[in-house]
Tab-separated table of C-alpha atoms in Angstrom:
chain	number	residue	atom	x	y	z
A	1	MET	CA	-22.526	12.554	-18.150
A	2	ARG	CA	-23.627	10.339	-14.946
A	3	VAL	CA	-20.675	7.906	-14.133
A	4	GLY	CA	-21.298	5.008	-11.852
A	5	ILE	CA	-17.995	4.165	-9.741
A	6	ILE	CA	-17.366	0.694	-7.657
A	7	GLY	CA	-15.323	1.432	-4.657
A	8	ALA	CA	-15.539	4.443	-2.437
A	9	GLY	CA	-11.203	3.912	-1.872
A	10	ALA	CA	-8.724	6.429	-2.774
A	11	ALA	CA	-8.726	5.603	-6.580
A	12	GLY	CA	-12.724	5.892	-6.532
A	13	LEU	CA	-13.179	9.075	-4.819
A	14	ALA	CA	-10.599	10.846	-6.602
A	15	ALA	CA	-12.210	9.897	-9.620
A	16	ALA	CA	-15.522	11.069	-8.481
A	17	PHE	CA	-13.635	14.513	-7.220
A	18	GLU	CA	-12.376	14.763	-10.912
A	19	LEU	CA	-15.745	14.487	-12.337
A	20	THR	CA	-17.922	16.683	-10.310
A	21	LYS	CA	-15.261	19.346	-10.490
A	22	TYR	CA	-16.103	19.200	-14.218
A	23	GLY	CA	-19.766	19.397	-14.180
A	24	HIS	CA	-20.613	15.551	-14.197
A	25	ARG	CA	-22.370	13.482	-11.936
A	26	ALA	CA	-20.857	10.880	-10.356
A	27	GLU	CA	-22.121	8.220	-7.986
A	28	VAL	CA	-19.822	5.736	-5.822
A	29	LEU	CA	-21.192	2.456	-4.595
A	30	GLU	CA	-19.229	0.868	-1.526
A	31	ARG	CA	-20.200	-2.373	-0.532
A	32	ALA	CA	-18.382	-1.807	2.719
A	33	PRO	CA	-20.318	0.347	5.659
A	34	PHE	CA	-16.911	2.846	5.604
A	35	LEU	CA	-15.045	5.054	3.475
A	36	ALA	CA	-11.355	4.978	2.244
A	37	GLY	CA	-10.826	0.880	1.713
A	38	GLN	CA	-6.989	0.485	2.852
A	39	ALA	CA	-6.881	3.949	4.602
A	40	SER	CA	-10.095	3.744	6.676
A	41	THR	CA	-9.877	4.488	10.129
A	42	PHE	CA	-10.971	3.075	13.601
A	43	PRO	CA	-11.397	4.984	17.053
A	44	VAL	CA	-8.514	4.610	19.429
A	45	GLY	CA	-8.109	6.797	22.459
A	46	GLY	CA	-10.760	9.864	21.316
A	47	GLY	CA	-8.681	9.430	18.038
A	48	GLN	CA	-9.065	7.977	14.722
A	49	LEU	CA	-6.184	5.435	13.684
A	50	GLU	CA	-5.391	3.704	10.428
A	51	LYS	CA	-6.357	0.357	10.002
A	52	GLY	CA	-3.164	-0.432	8.232
A	53	TYR	CA	0.074	1.742	8.884
A	54	HIS	CA	0.239	4.886	6.349
A	55	HIS	CA	2.366	8.092	5.903
A	56	LEU	CA	3.538	9.871	2.986
A	57	PHE	CA	6.863	10.403	1.282
A	58	VAL	CA	8.050	13.845	-0.034
A	59	SER	CA	7.432	12.403	-3.437
A	60	ASP	CA	3.942	11.867	-2.912
A	61	THR	CA	2.958	15.048	-4.722
A	62	ASP	CA	-0.792	13.770	-5.711
A	63	MET	CA	-2.069	13.102	-2.228
A	64	VAL	CA	0.168	16.212	-0.840
A	65	ASP	CA	-1.862	18.534	-3.566
A	66	LEU	CA	-5.498	16.872	-2.820
A	67	ILE	CA	-4.740	17.850	0.843
A	68	HIS	CA	-4.087	21.145	0.087
A	69	GLU	CA	-6.900	21.360	-2.433
A	70	LEU	CA	-9.489	19.959	0.156
A	71	GLY	CA	-8.479	22.925	2.563
A	72	LEU	CA	-5.912	20.512	5.214
A	73	GLY	CA	-2.710	21.804	4.272
A	74	ASN	CA	-2.229	22.856	7.984
A	75	LYS	CA	-2.791	20.038	9.220
A	76	LEU	CA	-0.091	18.080	7.029
A	77	LYS	CA	3.028	17.820	9.031
A	78	TRP	CA	6.492	16.478	7.920
A	79	MET	CA	8.716	14.610	10.403
A	80	GLU	CA	12.104	12.727	10.531
A	81	SER	CA	11.897	9.041	10.476
A	82	LYS	CA	13.192	7.025	12.771
A	83	VAL	CA	14.063	3.592	10.757
A	84	GLY	CA	16.086	0.702	12.025
A	85	LEU	CA	16.800	-3.298	10.841
A	86	PHE	CA	16.139	-6.011	13.722
A	87	HIS	CA	18.909	-8.721	12.604
A	88	ASP	CA	20.586	-11.568	14.760
A	89	GLY	CA	18.761	-10.252	18.088
A	90	ARG	CA	19.685	-6.540	17.660
A	91	ILE	CA	18.049	-3.243	16.354
A	92	TRP	CA	20.539	-1.848	14.105
A	93	ASP	CA	20.099	2.010	12.919
A	94	PHE	CA	19.323	1.870	9.185
A	95	ALA	CA	18.569	5.453	8.162
A	96	THR	CA	21.366	6.858	6.676
A	97	PRO	CA	24.335	6.105	4.324
A	98	MET	CA	26.492	6.292	7.829
A	99	ASP	CA	24.348	3.734	9.269
A	100	LEU	CA	25.198	1.338	6.683
A	101	LEU	CA	28.809	1.592	7.217
A	102	ARG	CA	28.418	0.674	10.845
A	103	PHE	CA	26.052	-2.337	9.987
A	104	LYS	CA	28.477	-5.074	11.392
A	105	PRO	CA	26.709	-8.421	9.996
A	106	LEU	CA	28.457	-7.593	6.684
A	107	THR	CA	32.139	-7.048	6.264
A	108	LEU	CA	33.489	-3.497	4.944
A	109	THR	CA	33.690	-4.415	1.783
A	110	GLN	CA	29.845	-5.846	1.511
A	111	ARG	CA	29.082	-2.467	2.977
A	112	LEU	CA	30.543	-0.412	0.482
A	113	ARG	CA	28.981	-2.842	-2.183
A	114	VAL	CA	25.596	-2.206	-0.822
A	115	GLY	CA	26.432	1.639	-0.750
A	116	PHE	CA	27.918	1.623	-4.237
A	117	TRP	CA	24.495	0.032	-5.699
A	118	THR	CA	21.882	1.400	-3.694
A	119	PHE	CA	23.423	4.980	-4.973
A	120	ALA	CA	23.573	3.867	-8.380
A	121	LEU	CA	19.613	2.331	-7.923
A	122	GLN	CA	18.954	5.750	-6.607
A	123	LYS	CA	20.250	7.828	-9.508
A	124	THR	CA	18.603	5.530	-12.299
A	125	SER	CA	15.221	7.048	-13.579
A	126	LYS	CA	15.179	4.205	-16.503
A	127	TRP	CA	13.040	1.188	-14.991
A	128	ARG	CA	12.613	-0.618	-17.912
A	129	LYS	CA	16.268	-2.233	-17.907
A	130	PHE	CA	15.447	-4.187	-14.384
A	131	GLU	CA	12.088	-5.634	-15.951
A	132	ASN	CA	13.555	-9.037	-17.415
A	133	ILE	CA	15.805	-9.997	-14.114
A	134	THR	CA	14.182	-10.851	-10.637
A	135	ALA	CA	15.545	-8.789	-7.846
A	136	ARG	CA	16.992	-11.251	-6.456
A	137	ASP	CA	19.398	-12.381	-9.460
A	138	TRP	CA	20.278	-8.740	-9.727
A	139	ILE	CA	21.203	-8.113	-5.931
A	140	ILE	CA	23.385	-11.182	-5.756
A	141	GLU	CA	24.929	-10.429	-9.255
A	142	HIS	CA	25.853	-6.413	-7.730
A	143	MET	CA	25.633	-6.840	-4.234
A	144	GLY	CA	26.615	-10.255	-3.206
A	145	TYR	CA	24.899	-13.277	-2.044
A	146	ARG	CA	25.616	-12.217	1.755
A	147	ALA	CA	24.211	-8.894	1.306
A	148	TYR	CA	20.985	-10.691	-0.387
A	149	GLN	CA	20.783	-13.459	2.666
A	150	VAL	CA	21.110	-10.814	5.442
A	151	ILE	CA	18.744	-7.711	4.115
A	152	TRP	CA	17.083	-8.417	0.743
A	153	GLU	CA	15.779	-11.917	0.762
A	154	PRO	CA	14.434	-11.614	4.501
A	155	LEU	CA	12.604	-8.397	3.072
A	156	LEU	CA	11.290	-9.989	0.032
A	157	ARG	CA	9.814	-12.974	1.907
A	158	GLY	CA	8.240	-10.908	3.991
A	159	LYS	CA	6.456	-8.925	1.291
A	160	PHE	CA	5.913	-11.458	-1.204
A	161	GLY	CA	6.193	-14.502	0.570
A	162	ASP	CA	6.503	-17.789	-1.457
A	163	TYR	CA	6.862	-15.577	-4.295
A	164	PHE	CA	9.785	-14.099	-3.027
A	165	ASP	CA	12.344	-14.965	-5.857
A	166	GLN	CA	10.254	-14.337	-8.436
A	167	ILE	CA	9.537	-10.912	-8.085
A	168	SER	CA	11.029	-8.178	-10.445
A	169	MET	CA	13.752	-5.840	-9.680
A	170	THR	CA	11.916	-3.005	-11.175
A	171	TRP	CA	9.570	-2.995	-8.097
A	172	LEU	CA	12.850	-2.968	-5.636
A	173	TRP	CA	14.263	-0.106	-8.192
A	174	GLY	CA	10.813	1.793	-7.104
A	175	LYS	CA	11.196	1.484	-3.685
A	176	VAL	CA	14.812	2.412	-3.683
A	177	TYR	CA	14.427	5.404	-6.090
A	178	LEU	CA	11.057	6.516	-4.203
A	179	ARG	CA	13.039	6.588	-0.662
A	180	VAL	CA	15.898	9.068	-1.998
A	181	ALA	CA	13.332	11.452	-2.682
A	182	SER	CA	12.178	11.990	0.940
A	183	ARG	CA	15.646	12.564	1.883
A	184	GLY	CA	16.401	15.897	0.422
A	185	LYS	CA	19.608	16.905	-0.859
A	186	THR	CA	22.103	15.668	1.357
A	187	LEU	CA	20.667	12.003	1.176
A	188	GLN	CA	20.403	11.818	5.105
A	189	LYS	CA	17.756	12.094	7.312
A	190	GLU	CA	14.367	10.588	5.721
A	191	ARG	CA	11.052	12.866	6.021
A	192	LEU	CA	7.358	11.365	6.271
A	193	GLY	CA	4.564	13.169	5.892
A	194	TYR	CA	1.260	12.498	8.141
A	195	PRO	CA	-1.972	14.659	8.203
A	196	MET	CA	-2.599	14.929	11.709
A	197	CYS	CA	-6.311	14.936	11.361
A	198	SER	CA	-5.951	11.102	9.889
A	199	PHE	CA	-6.164	9.973	6.556
A	200	GLY	CA	-9.708	9.004	7.160
A	201	GLU	CA	-10.616	12.834	7.733
A	202	VAL	CA	-8.962	13.366	4.660
A	203	PHE	CA	-11.377	10.904	2.470
A	204	ASN	CA	-14.480	12.105	4.610
A	205	VAL	CA	-13.377	15.809	3.586
A	206	LEU	CA	-13.137	14.627	0.255
A	207	LYS	CA	-16.618	12.894	-0.015
A	208	GLN	CA	-17.953	16.215	1.195
A	209	HIS	CA	-16.593	18.124	-1.516
A	210	ILE	CA	-17.960	15.375	-4.078
A	211	THR	CA	-21.495	15.717	-2.544
A	212	GLN	CA	-21.278	19.434	-2.870
A	213	GLN	CA	-19.893	19.261	-6.313
A	214	GLY	CA	-23.297	17.417	-7.218
A	215	GLY	CA	-21.958	13.946	-6.733
A	216	GLU	CA	-22.782	11.134	-3.963
A	217	VAL	CA	-21.058	8.532	-2.126
A	218	ARG	CA	-23.247	5.685	-1.150
A	219	LEU	CA	-22.097	3.281	1.470
A	220	ALA	CA	-23.533	-0.678	2.414
A	221	THR	CA	-24.489	-0.588	-1.247
A	222	ALA	CA	-23.002	-3.342	-3.621
A	223	ALA	CA	-22.588	-3.545	-7.129
A	224	ASN	CA	-23.129	-7.157	-8.660
A	225	ARG	CA	-22.228	-6.857	-12.214
A	226	VAL	CA	-21.862	-4.279	-14.919
A	227	LEU	CA	-24.736	-4.278	-17.249
A	228	VAL	CA	-23.504	-4.035	-21.006
A	229	LYS	CA	-25.911	-4.184	-23.998
A	230	SER	CA	-24.380	-4.437	-27.495
A	231	GLY	CA	-21.026	-4.477	-26.054
A	232	ILE	CA	-21.446	-0.953	-24.455
A	233	ALA	CA	-21.528	-0.871	-20.657
A	234	CYS	CA	-24.597	0.964	-19.813
A	235	GLY	CA	-25.150	0.367	-16.018
A	236	LEU	CA	-24.959	-1.482	-12.911
A	237	GLU	CA	-27.063	-3.825	-10.934
A	238	ILE	CA	-27.185	-2.564	-7.460
A	239	GLN	CA	-28.318	-3.807	-4.337
A	240	LEU	CA	-28.754	-2.920	-0.965
A	241	GLU	CA	-28.612	-4.783	2.095
A	242	GLY	CA	-31.891	-6.690	2.558
A	243	LYS	CA	-33.448	-5.288	-0.626
A	244	GLU	CA	-33.800	-6.579	-4.180
A	245	PRO	CA	-31.117	-5.924	-6.979
A	246	GLU	CA	-32.382	-3.109	-9.317
A	247	PRO	CA	-30.564	-1.639	-12.533
A	248	THR	CA	-29.372	1.731	-12.457
A	249	ASP	CA	-28.109	3.308	-16.031
A	250	TYR	CA	-25.143	4.894	-16.014
A	251	ASP	CA	-22.995	6.662	-19.135
A	252	ALA	CA	-19.869	5.019	-17.900
A	253	VAL	CA	-18.755	2.812	-15.040
A	254	ILE	CA	-15.428	3.033	-13.280
A	255	ALA	CA	-14.133	-0.267	-11.419
A	256	THR	CA	-11.441	0.160	-8.552
A	257	THR	CA	-11.895	-3.337	-7.404
A	258	PRO	CA	-9.351	-6.123	-7.468
A	259	SER	CA	-8.861	-7.973	-10.610
A	260	TYR	CA	-10.127	-11.188	-9.554
A	261	VAL	CA	-13.583	-9.080	-8.403
A	262	PHE	CA	-13.691	-7.224	-11.421
A	263	SER	CA	-13.819	-10.097	-14.077
A	264	ARG	CA	-16.954	-11.179	-11.844
A	265	LEU	CA	-18.820	-8.154	-11.881
A	266	ALA	CA	-17.967	-8.062	-15.570
A	267	PRO	CA	-18.199	-11.936	-17.437
A	268	GLU	CA	-18.959	-10.390	-20.508
A	269	LEU	CA	-15.099	-9.276	-21.124
A	270	PRO	CA	-13.171	-10.979	-24.165
A	271	GLN	CA	-11.271	-13.698	-23.185
A	272	GLU	CA	-7.804	-12.229	-23.417
A	273	TYR	CA	-8.749	-9.408	-21.054
A	274	LEU	CA	-10.303	-11.808	-18.451
A	275	ASN	CA	-6.932	-13.779	-18.681
A	276	LEU	CA	-5.151	-10.660	-17.472
A	277	LEU	CA	-7.543	-10.199	-14.611
A	278	GLU	CA	-7.763	-13.897	-13.322
A	279	HIS	CA	-3.688	-14.485	-13.891
A	280	THR	CA	-3.142	-11.816	-11.515
A	281	GLN	CA	-2.007	-12.843	-7.875
A	282	TYR	CA	-2.567	-11.161	-4.371
A	283	LEU	CA	-1.155	-11.211	-1.015
A	284	SER	CA	-3.363	-9.912	1.728
A	285	ALA	CA	-2.172	-7.853	4.305
A	286	VAL	CA	-2.772	-8.944	7.952
A	287	LEU	CA	-2.063	-6.722	10.958
A	288	MET	CA	-1.770	-6.663	14.588
A	289	ILE	CA	-2.275	-3.303	16.068
A	290	LEU	CA	-1.357	-3.114	19.782
A	291	GLU	CA	-1.710	-0.218	22.314
A	292	LEU	CA	0.499	-0.178	24.647
A	293	ASP	CA	1.258	2.147	27.893
A	294	ARG	CA	5.032	2.448	26.954
A	295	PRO	CA	7.225	2.440	23.741
A	296	LEU	CA	8.506	-0.723	22.711
A	297	SER	CA	11.086	0.713	20.815
A	298	THR	CA	12.902	4.021	19.659
A	299	LYS	CA	11.979	3.511	16.203
A	300	TYR	CA	9.384	4.264	13.927
A	301	TRP	CA	9.951	1.767	11.064
A	302	LEU	CA	11.637	-2.002	11.920
A	303	SER	CA	12.203	-3.920	9.176
A	304	VAL	CA	12.614	-7.434	10.246
A	305	THR	CA	15.141	-9.391	8.727
A	306	ASP	CA	14.986	-12.626	11.285
A	307	ARG	CA	12.677	-15.384	9.777
A	308	SER	CA	12.397	-16.804	13.546
A	309	LEU	CA	9.890	-13.846	14.291
A	310	PRO	CA	6.562	-13.770	12.632
A	311	PHE	CA	5.978	-10.818	11.496
A	312	VAL	CA	7.912	-8.711	8.966
A	313	ALA	CA	7.617	-5.175	10.005
A	314	VAL	CA	7.089	-3.340	13.582
A	315	ILE	CA	5.831	0.408	12.787
A	316	GLU	CA	5.475	2.071	15.760
A	317	HIS	CA	3.364	4.766	14.869
A	318	THR	CA	3.611	7.002	17.867
A	319	ASN	CA	7.568	7.293	17.407
A	320	MET	CA	6.352	10.004	14.852
A	321	ILE	CA	3.207	11.200	15.641
A	322	ASP	CA	2.210	12.404	18.623
A	323	ARG	CA	0.176	9.960	21.197
A	324	SER	CA	-1.917	12.642	22.553
A	325	LEU	CA	-3.858	12.058	19.500
A	326	TYR	CA	-4.607	8.640	20.942
A	327	GLY	CA	-5.085	9.283	24.750
A	328	GLY	CA	-1.437	9.103	25.364
A	329	LYS	CA	-1.359	5.341	24.492
A	330	HIS	CA	1.600	3.918	22.230
A	331	ILE	CA	0.394	2.904	18.932
A	332	VAL	CA	2.446	-0.438	17.500
A	333	TYR	CA	1.752	-1.841	13.978
A	334	LEU	CA	2.628	-5.276	13.681
A	335	SER	CA	2.509	-6.497	9.884
A	336	ASN	CA	2.577	-9.672	7.822
A	337	TYR	CA	1.702	-10.259	3.804
A	338	LEU	CA	-0.052	-13.685	3.398
A	339	GLY	CA	-1.515	-15.794	1.377
A	340	HIS	CA	-5.662	-17.361	2.186
A	341	ASN	CA	-4.032	-20.825	2.564
A	342	SER	CA	-1.611	-19.429	5.344
A	343	GLU	CA	-2.065	-20.739	8.800
A	344	MET	CA	-1.664	-17.090	10.014
A	345	TYR	CA	-3.912	-16.125	7.946
A	346	ARG	CA	-6.756	-17.637	9.254
A	347	LYS	CA	-5.608	-17.948	12.837
A	348	ASP	CA	-7.919	-16.547	15.681
A	349	PRO	CA	-6.552	-12.894	16.607
A	350	GLY	CA	-6.546	-13.544	20.272
A	351	ALA	CA	-4.220	-16.820	19.412
A	352	LEU	CA	-1.957	-14.675	16.889
A	353	LEU	CA	-1.770	-12.340	19.603
A	354	GLU	CA	-0.213	-15.211	21.779
A	355	ASP	CA	1.848	-16.138	19.219
A	356	PHE	CA	3.428	-12.913	18.843
A	357	ILE	CA	4.215	-11.940	22.698
A	358	PRO	CA	7.270	-14.311	23.215
A	359	HIS	CA	8.892	-12.594	19.897
A	360	LEU	CA	8.092	-9.102	21.172
A	361	ARG	CA	10.507	-9.425	24.035
A	362	LYS	CA	13.488	-10.229	21.513
A	363	ILE	CA	12.872	-6.456	20.123
A	364	ASN	CA	12.582	-5.480	23.847
A	365	PRO	CA	13.791	-7.643	26.307
A	366	GLU	CA	11.784	-5.682	29.173
A	367	PHE	CA	8.298	-6.155	27.414
A	368	ASP	CA	5.705	-7.482	29.268
A	369	ARG	CA	2.251	-8.316	28.781
A	370	SER	CA	0.579	-5.856	30.908
A	371	TRP	CA	1.992	-3.039	28.623
A	372	ILE	CA	-0.639	-4.106	26.474
A	373	LEU	CA	-3.788	-1.879	27.068
A	374	GLY	CA	-5.724	-3.131	24.168
A	375	TYR	CA	-5.560	-4.996	20.746
A	376	HIS	CA	-6.944	-4.711	17.101
A	377	HIS	CA	-6.719	-7.218	14.305
A	378	HIS	CA	-7.655	-6.228	10.491
A	379	ARG	CA	-6.934	-8.235	7.127
A	380	VAL	CA	-6.899	-6.486	4.061
A	381	ASP	CA	-7.222	-8.578	0.856
A	382	GLY	CA	-6.074	-7.851	-2.386
A	383	ALA	CA	-3.429	-6.137	-0.689
A	384	GLN	CA	-0.399	-6.711	-2.413
A	385	PRO	CA	-0.089	-7.698	-6.343
A	386	ILE	CA	2.674	-9.957	-7.264
A	387	VAL	CA	4.844	-7.872	-9.549
A	388	GLY	CA	6.943	-10.658	-11.569
A	389	ILE	CA	9.295	-10.125	-14.233
A	390	ASN	CA	8.237	-8.312	-17.470
A	391	TYR	CA	5.045	-7.087	-15.588
A	392	SER	CA	4.382	-4.432	-17.801
A	393	GLN	CA	3.325	-6.955	-20.522
A	394	ARG	CA	0.156	-8.183	-18.290
A	395	ILE	CA	-1.066	-5.121	-17.288
A	396	PRO	CA	-4.761	-4.503	-18.245
A	397	ASP	CA	-5.677	-1.479	-19.682
A	398	HIS	CA	-7.784	1.082	-18.059
A	399	ARG	CA	-10.165	1.304	-21.047
A	400	THR	CA	-11.662	-2.118	-20.782
A	401	PRO	CA	-12.605	-4.079	-24.400
A	402	ILE	CA	-16.201	-2.983	-23.274
A	403	LYS	CA	-16.614	0.503	-24.280
A	404	ASN	CA	-17.568	2.989	-21.182
A	405	LEU	CA	-16.066	0.399	-18.636
A	406	TYR	CA	-12.820	1.636	-17.146
A	407	LEU	CA	-10.632	-0.300	-14.522
A	408	ALA	CA	-8.670	1.426	-12.072
A	409	ASN	CA	-6.698	-0.859	-9.601
A	410	THR	CA	-3.256	-1.367	-7.928
A	411	THR	CA	-2.312	-3.469	-10.482
A	412	GLN	CA	-2.079	-0.876	-12.722
A	413	ILE	CA	0.244	0.982	-10.606
A	414	TYR	CA	3.578	0.588	-11.971
A	415	PRO	CA	6.357	0.904	-12.152
A	416	GLU	CA	5.764	2.148	-8.474
A	417	ASP	CA	4.430	0.043	-5.736
A	418	ARG	CA	0.836	0.711	-4.826
A	419	GLY	CA	0.207	3.404	-2.312
A	420	THR	CA	-2.271	5.864	-1.706
A	421	ASN	CA	-0.574	8.607	-3.296
A	422	TYR	CA	-0.427	6.468	-6.476
A	423	SER	CA	-4.303	5.577	-6.505
A	424	VAL	CA	-5.185	9.460	-5.990
A	425	ARG	CA	-3.205	10.063	-9.431
A	426	MET	CA	-4.927	7.224	-11.306
A	427	GLY	CA	-8.299	7.587	-9.855
A	428	ARG	CA	-8.100	11.481	-11.131
A	429	ARG	CA	-6.304	10.145	-14.533
A	430	VAL	CA	-8.959	7.591	-15.368
A	431	ALA	CA	-11.644	10.158	-14.802
A	432	GLN	CA	-9.984	12.575	-17.195
A	433	MET	CA	-10.062	9.538	-19.672
A	434	VAL	CA	-13.463	9.116	-19.228
A	435	MET	CA	-14.259	12.745	-19.901
A	436	LYS	CA	-12.207	12.774	-23.136
A	437	ASP	CA	-13.588	9.751	-24.290
A	438	ASN	CA	-17.073	11.224	-23.552
A	439	GLN	CA	-16.418	14.693	-25.513
A	440	THR	CA	-15.023	12.598	-28.473
A	441	ALA	CA	-18.333	10.204	-28.180
A	442	SER	CA	-20.604	13.412	-28.808
């Protein structure tokens, strides 16, 4: 069987790896000139750094298993995370239950209430009970309005912008339930994993395995549309830069693009399925990455609940990963999730940096512009689907109504939040679907 795969991100490469392991021909087509999608890297100080911050939780077993399967297990290191919360001009430790008890912006009664219900969420595996209520309403009812106002509302606004009060409690349950798995049996310090060769190298090695198993990964190659005959996907129209489009035959096609792209690739899909695709809303990740000559803070992950700051999280990569990998530089990500109509989304990177600098002094009063050795700006469109109430009822099937055409994208990762681990899991599962359907048809 010959399978065309649109997109060389985690899902597309994982699907190709799975197919070629079982003797099928998989051809991955990627419009960009680089691999790995949201996990792609660029050079910094002699090393490779992810364009968007990446780490693994202990519960991310699909990605961990893949790393070991590729022979890179010795590169994977597990480290204690350092988590903080920036509120009212101060950095608060926010990594353990004891840190919560010391969090003075809430009264003791409010802290105990937050702790009790957080623990209850960690012990609850039945996510469907949260589907028909927003995170806002559930938190206010159970933890109180003050806790919502101080901790949760700023985080929801930062992640989902104007959609903050529409987000399903299932999404927040998933974040809390996932995090506890990385704390171990004592529920104390969180442990996070990182491949010291970079996530980019993991996917480079994955590409090599795909090639060795008889597959192919073609970069700077656009799939313009899915070719359909008598209701069956039979190929792709492929175009190399500067060349005319060419039809290519495939026995099956897997698309890993965002939903709004997929609807353009396959306009022959029935209207009911197209409606599911076109009604999906996304925000883009906008990241400013600083190379500094000294640390900005002592935290790896700093959530920002002060809405006067123009970023929602500060991820100081080298407070967990050895800075010698980047020529001794300290690496800091400043993160936002924005819509295309946002002024910050459209702003010139240099102007955006100038906007950020005064606020970095709020994080560290000693910060000076001279600390900055370099900066990088990345926008990742389609990064975060908007997960509203009863979201499971609006997820398009992996098997589309067009026979032999499959979809595997981040909108279908649920109830977990999108991430590299779940994209790998989804890619391999969809590959198994394709093989099962092909076997049934034979």
